[in-house]
Coordinates of C-alpha atoms and ligand atoms in Angstrom, one line a residue:
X1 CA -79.8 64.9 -46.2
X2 CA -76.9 62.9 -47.5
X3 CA -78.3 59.3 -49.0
X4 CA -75.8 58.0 -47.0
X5 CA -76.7 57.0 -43.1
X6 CA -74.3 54.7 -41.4
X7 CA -70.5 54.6 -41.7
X8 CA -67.7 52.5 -40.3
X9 CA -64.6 53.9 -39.6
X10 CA -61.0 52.3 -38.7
X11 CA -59.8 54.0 -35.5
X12 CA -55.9 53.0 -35.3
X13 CA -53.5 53.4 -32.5
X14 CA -50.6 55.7 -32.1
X15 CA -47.7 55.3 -30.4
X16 CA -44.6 57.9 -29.9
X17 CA -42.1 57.3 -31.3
X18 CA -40.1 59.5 -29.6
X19 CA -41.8 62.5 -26.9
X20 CA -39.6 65.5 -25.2
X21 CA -41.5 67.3 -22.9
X22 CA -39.8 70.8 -23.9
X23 CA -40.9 73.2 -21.7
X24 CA -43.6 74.2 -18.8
X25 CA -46.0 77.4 -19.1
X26 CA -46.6 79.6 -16.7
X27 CA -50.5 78.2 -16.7
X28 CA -49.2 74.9 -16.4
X29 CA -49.8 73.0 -20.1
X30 CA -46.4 71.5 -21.2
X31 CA -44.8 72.0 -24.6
X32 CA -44.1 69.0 -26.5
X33 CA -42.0 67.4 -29.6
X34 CA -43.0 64.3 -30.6
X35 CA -43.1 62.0 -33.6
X36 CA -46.1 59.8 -33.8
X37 CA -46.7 56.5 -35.9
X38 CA -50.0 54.9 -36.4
X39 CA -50.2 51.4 -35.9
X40 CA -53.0 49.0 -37.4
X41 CA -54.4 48.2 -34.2
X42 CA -57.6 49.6 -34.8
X43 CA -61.1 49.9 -33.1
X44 CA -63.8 50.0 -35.3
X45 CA -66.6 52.7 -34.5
X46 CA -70.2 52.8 -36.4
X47 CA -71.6 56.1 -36.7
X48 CA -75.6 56.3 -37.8
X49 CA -77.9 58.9 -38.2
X50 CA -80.8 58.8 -36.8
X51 CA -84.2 60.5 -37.9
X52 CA -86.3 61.3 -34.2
X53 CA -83.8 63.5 -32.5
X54 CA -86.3 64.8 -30.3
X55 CA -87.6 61.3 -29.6
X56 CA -86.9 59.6 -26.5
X57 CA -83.2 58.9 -26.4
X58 CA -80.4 61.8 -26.2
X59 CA -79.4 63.7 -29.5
X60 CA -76.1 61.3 -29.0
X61 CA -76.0 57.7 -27.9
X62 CA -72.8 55.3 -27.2
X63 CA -73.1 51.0 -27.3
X64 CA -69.4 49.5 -26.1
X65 CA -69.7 45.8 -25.8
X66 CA -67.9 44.5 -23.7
X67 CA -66.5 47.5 -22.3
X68 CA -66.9 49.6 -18.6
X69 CA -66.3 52.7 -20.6
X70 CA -68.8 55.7 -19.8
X71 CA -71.5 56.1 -22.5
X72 CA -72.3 59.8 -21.8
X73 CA -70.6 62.9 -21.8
X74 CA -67.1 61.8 -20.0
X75 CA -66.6 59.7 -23.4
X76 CA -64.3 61.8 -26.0
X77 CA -66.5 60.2 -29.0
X78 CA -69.8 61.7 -27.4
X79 CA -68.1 64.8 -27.1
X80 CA -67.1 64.8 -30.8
X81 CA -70.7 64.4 -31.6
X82 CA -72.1 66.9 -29.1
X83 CA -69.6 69.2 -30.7
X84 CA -70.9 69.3 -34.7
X85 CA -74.5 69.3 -33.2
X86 CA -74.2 72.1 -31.9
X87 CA -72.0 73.9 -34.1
X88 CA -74.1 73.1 -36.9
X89 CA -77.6 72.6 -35.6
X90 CA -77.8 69.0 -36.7
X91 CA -81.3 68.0 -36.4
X92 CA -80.3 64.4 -36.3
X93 CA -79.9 61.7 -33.4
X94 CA -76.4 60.8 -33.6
X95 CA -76.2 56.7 -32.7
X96 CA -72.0 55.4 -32.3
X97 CA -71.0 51.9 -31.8
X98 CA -67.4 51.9 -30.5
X99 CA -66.2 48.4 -31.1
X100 CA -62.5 48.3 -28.6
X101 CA -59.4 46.6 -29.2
X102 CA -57.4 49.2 -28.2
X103 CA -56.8 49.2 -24.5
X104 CA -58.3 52.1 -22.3
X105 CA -55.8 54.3 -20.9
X106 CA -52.4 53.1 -22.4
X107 CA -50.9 55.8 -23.9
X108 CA -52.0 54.2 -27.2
X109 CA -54.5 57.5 -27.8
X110 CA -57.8 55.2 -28.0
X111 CA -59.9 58.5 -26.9
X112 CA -58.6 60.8 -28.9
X113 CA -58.5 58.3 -31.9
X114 CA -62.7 57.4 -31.6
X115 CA -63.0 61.1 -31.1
X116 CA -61.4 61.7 -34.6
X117 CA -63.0 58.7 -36.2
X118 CA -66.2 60.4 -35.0
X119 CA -65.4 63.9 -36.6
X120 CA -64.5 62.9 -39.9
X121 CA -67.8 60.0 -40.0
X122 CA -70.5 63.4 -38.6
X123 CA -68.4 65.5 -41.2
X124 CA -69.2 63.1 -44.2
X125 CA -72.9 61.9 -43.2
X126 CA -74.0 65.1 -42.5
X127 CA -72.2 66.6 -45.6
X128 CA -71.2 69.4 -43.7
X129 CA -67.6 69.6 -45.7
X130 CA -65.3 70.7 -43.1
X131 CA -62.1 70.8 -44.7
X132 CA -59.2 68.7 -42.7
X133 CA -57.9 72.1 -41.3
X134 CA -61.4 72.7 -40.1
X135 CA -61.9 69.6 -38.4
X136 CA -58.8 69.6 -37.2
X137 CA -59.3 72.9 -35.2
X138 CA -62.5 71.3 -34.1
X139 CA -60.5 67.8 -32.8
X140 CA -58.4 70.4 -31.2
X141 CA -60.7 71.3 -28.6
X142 CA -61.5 68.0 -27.7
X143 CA -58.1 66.6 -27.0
X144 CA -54.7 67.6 -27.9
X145 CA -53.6 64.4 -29.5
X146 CA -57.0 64.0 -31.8
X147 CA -55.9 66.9 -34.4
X148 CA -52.9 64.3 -34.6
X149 CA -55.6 61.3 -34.8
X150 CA -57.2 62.9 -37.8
X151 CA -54.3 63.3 -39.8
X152 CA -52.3 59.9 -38.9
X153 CA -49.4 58.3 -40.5
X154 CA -46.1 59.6 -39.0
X155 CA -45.4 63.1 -38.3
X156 CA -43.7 65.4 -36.0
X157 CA -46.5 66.9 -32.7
X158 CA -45.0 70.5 -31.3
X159 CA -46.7 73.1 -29.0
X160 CA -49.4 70.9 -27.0
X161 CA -49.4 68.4 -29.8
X162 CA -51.4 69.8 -32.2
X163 CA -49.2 71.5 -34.5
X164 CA -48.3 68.9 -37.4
X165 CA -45.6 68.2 -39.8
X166 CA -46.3 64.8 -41.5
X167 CA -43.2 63.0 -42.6
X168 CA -42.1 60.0 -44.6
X169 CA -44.0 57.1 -43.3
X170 CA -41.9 54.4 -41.5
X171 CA -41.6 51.3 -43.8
X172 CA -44.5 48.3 -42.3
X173 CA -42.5 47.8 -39.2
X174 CA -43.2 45.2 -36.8
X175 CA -44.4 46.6 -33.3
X176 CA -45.3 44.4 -30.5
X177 CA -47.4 46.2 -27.8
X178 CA -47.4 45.5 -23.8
X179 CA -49.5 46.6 -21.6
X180 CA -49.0 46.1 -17.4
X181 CA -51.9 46.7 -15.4
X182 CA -51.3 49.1 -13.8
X183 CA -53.0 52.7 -14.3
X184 CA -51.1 55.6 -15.1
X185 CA -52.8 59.2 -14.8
X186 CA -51.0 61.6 -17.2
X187 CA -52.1 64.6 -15.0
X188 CA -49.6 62.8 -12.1
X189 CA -47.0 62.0 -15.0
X190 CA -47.1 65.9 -15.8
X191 CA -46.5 67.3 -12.6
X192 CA -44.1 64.4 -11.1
X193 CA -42.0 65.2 -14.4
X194 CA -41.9 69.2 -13.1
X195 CA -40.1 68.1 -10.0
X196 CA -37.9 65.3 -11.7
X197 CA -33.8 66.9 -11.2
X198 CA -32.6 64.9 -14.2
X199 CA -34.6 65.4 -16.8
X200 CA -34.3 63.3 -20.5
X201 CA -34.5 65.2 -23.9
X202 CA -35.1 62.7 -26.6
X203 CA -33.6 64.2 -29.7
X204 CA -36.5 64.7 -31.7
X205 CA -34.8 66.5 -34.6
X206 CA -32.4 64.0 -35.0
X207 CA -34.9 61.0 -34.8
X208 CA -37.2 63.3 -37.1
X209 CA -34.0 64.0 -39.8
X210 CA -33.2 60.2 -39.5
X211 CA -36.9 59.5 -40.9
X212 CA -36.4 62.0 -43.8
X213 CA -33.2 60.6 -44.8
X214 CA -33.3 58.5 -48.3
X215 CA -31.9 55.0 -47.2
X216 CA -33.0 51.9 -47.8
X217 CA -36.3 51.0 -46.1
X218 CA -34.7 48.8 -42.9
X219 CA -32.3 50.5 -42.7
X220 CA -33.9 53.5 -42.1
X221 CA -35.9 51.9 -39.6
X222 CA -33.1 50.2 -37.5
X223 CA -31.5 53.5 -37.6
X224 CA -34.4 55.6 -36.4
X225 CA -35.0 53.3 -33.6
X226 CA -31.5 54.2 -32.0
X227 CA -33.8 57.7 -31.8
X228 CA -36.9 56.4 -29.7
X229 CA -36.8 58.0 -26.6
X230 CA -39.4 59.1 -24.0
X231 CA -38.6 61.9 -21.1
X232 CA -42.0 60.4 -19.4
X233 CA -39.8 57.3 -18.5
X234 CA -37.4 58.7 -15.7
X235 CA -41.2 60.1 -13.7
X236 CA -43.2 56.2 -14.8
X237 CA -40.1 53.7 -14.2
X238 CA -39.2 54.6 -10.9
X239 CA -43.2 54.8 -9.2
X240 CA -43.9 51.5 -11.7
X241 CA -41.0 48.9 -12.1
X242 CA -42.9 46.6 -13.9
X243 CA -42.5 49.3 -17.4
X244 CA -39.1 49.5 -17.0
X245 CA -39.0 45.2 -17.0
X246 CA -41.2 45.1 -19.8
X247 CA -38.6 47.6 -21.3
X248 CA -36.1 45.8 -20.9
X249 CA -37.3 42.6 -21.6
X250 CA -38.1 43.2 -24.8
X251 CA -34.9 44.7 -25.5
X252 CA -33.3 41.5 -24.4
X253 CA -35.8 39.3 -26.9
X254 CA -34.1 41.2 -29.4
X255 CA -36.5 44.4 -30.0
X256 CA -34.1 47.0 -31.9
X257 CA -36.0 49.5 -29.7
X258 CA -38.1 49.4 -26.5
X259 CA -39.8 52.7 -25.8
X260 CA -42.8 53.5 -23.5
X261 CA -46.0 55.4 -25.1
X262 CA -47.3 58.4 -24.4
X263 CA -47.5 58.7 -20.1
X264 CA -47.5 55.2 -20.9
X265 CA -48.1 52.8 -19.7
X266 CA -47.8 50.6 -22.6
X267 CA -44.0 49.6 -24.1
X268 CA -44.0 49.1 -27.6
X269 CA -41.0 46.7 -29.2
X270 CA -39.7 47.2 -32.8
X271 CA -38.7 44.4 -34.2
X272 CA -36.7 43.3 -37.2
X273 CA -39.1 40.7 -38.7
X274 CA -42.7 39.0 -37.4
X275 CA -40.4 36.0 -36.5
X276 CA -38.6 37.6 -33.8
X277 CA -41.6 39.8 -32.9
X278 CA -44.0 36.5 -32.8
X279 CA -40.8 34.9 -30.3
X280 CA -40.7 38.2 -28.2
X281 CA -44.7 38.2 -28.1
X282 CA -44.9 34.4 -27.1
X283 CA -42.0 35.2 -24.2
X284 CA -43.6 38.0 -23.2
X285 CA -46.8 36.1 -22.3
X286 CA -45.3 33.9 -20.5
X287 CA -43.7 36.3 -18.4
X288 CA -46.6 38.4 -18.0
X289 CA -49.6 36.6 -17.7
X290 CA -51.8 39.3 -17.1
X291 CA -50.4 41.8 -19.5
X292 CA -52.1 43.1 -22.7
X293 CA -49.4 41.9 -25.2
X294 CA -50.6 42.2 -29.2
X295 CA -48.4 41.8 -32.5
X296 CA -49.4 44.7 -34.8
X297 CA -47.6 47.0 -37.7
X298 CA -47.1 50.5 -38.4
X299 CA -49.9 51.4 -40.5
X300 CA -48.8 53.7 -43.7
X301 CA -51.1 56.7 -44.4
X302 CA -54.5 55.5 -46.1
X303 CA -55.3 57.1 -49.6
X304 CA -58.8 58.6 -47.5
X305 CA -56.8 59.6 -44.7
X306 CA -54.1 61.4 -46.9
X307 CA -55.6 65.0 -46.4
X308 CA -57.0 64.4 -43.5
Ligands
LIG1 P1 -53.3 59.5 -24.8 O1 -52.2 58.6 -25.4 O2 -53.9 60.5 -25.8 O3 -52.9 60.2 -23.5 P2 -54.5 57.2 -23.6 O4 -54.3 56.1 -24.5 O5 -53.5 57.3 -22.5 O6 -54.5 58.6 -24.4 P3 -57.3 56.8 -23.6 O7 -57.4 55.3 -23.9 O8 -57.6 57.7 -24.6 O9 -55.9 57.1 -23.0 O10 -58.1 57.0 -22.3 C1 -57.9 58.0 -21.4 C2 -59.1 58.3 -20.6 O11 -60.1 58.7 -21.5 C3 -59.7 57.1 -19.9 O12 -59.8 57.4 -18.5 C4 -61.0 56.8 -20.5 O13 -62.0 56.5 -19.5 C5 -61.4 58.1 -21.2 N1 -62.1 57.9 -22.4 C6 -63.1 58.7 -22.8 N2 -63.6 58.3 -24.0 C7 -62.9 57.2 -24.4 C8 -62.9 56.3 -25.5 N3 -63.8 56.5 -26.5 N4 -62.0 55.4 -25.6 C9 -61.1 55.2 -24.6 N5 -61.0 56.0 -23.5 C10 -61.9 57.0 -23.4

């Protein structure tokens, strides 16, 4: 066995940029375009090795603290693990601490991030060198977004959101997050966007072109911000006000964009500098008390994460 028998791993949020639901299949799964960012908002998850598979507890266990998420089998990080077990016979207890700060069901990709962060810490303790192409067919069956997860940085998601195209990164932009309470199911955004007349088509080739282009690093961003579009908001705003508010509040505290994630139902806010966003975030609290609302940055693609 690898010397090694705990790693930590950095399990960062996504948000989309821009998302165009392209096109319905007869079986029902949608084809998407989207360009994703990773953002430094990061759980931490702790993956150990453990010697008495066989013992008492389950070849996998999950500790959340301070969190109602399930600990068995409906969690995506379990699932990772279950997965490399059996596909490689581990004979190994698999022990994961998922420490959250990411909110559950947000659009921000928690699941499918801790799903990821489990792959890649299995792949490494276990020495089992799956290549990133490997894992990422693996993460693929999982989740459609967690292929994405693996890779991170910013890149352009077609098909279901698993074929990738990394691109520049986006200079350390400052992205303030808010979350309503309210609970979205993306299954409902799905099929309420099949029956929406009017539907929106972000342009994702023209966002995705802008981020290629060589200007100057704000510039660049400012630019690519006029791009951030999400065809999930005509099916979210209209059943859930308080997104479009949050929208357009933060628009009006000067964000140069104001876009929902994902089937949402988080907005995320690109500001021009951390003085404005730190304003905006302040304002936004006060105006939505019981909102998730967090200052973060886009995170560049880590030197370990490059191939990934
Ligand atoms: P996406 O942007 O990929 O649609 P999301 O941010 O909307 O994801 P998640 O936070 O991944 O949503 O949670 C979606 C569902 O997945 C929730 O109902 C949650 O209970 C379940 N889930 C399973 N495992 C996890 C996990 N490790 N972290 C968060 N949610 C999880």
């Amino acid at each position: 066995m690898n010397a090694k028998k705990t790693v930590a791993i950095q399990s960062p949020a996504k948000i989309n940029l821009g998302l165009d639901i392209a096109e319905r299949l007869e079986d029902g799964y949608h084809i998407v375009r989207m360009v994703m960012q990773t953002l430094d908002l990061c759980d931490t998850v702790t993956v150990s090795l453990r010697e008495d598979a066989d013992g008492t507890k389950g070849p996998v266990t999950i500790v959340c603290p301070g969190s109602r998420l399930p600990v068995d089998a409906r969690n995506l990080a379990y699932r990772a693990a279950q997965l490399l077990i059996d596909d490689f016979d581990i004979g190994y207890g698999i022990d994961i601490v998922l420490r959250k700060r990411i909110p559950v069901a947000a659009g921000l990709a928690g699941g499918s991030g801790n799903a990821a962060a489990v792959l890649k810490a299995v792949n490494e303790l276990c020495a089992l060198g799956l290549s990133p192409q490997e894992l990422r067919a693996r993460g693929k069956k999982l989740g459609a977004d967690v292929p994405y997860c693996l890779m991170q940085g910013t890149a352009l998601a077609e098909g279901i959101g698993e074929q990738l195209t990394p691109l520049p990164d986006l200079t350390k932009g400052c992205v303030l997050l808010c979350k309503p309470m309210v609970r979205v199911s993306t299954r409902w955004a799905y099929e309420a966007w099949d029956e929406v007349k009017d539907q929106l088509h972000p342009d994702i080739d023209g966002l995705a072109a802008c981020l290629r282009e060589d200007a100057a690093p704000q510039e660049r961003l400012i630019k690519a911000a006029s791009y951030c579009a999400n065809s999930f908001e005509p099916v979210i705003f209209p059943r859930f006000p308080i997104v479009r508010q949050m929208k357009e509040t933060m628009l009006k505290l000067g964000a140069v964009a104001a876009v929902m994630s994902g089937s949402g139902p988080t907005v995320f806010g690109i500001f021009p500098d951390e003085e404005r966003m730190s304003d905006a975030a302040v304002r936004m609290h006060r105006v939505y008390p019981n909102a998730f609302v967090a200052e973060t940055h886009v995170r560049q693609k880590q030197k370990q994460d490059r191939d990934g």
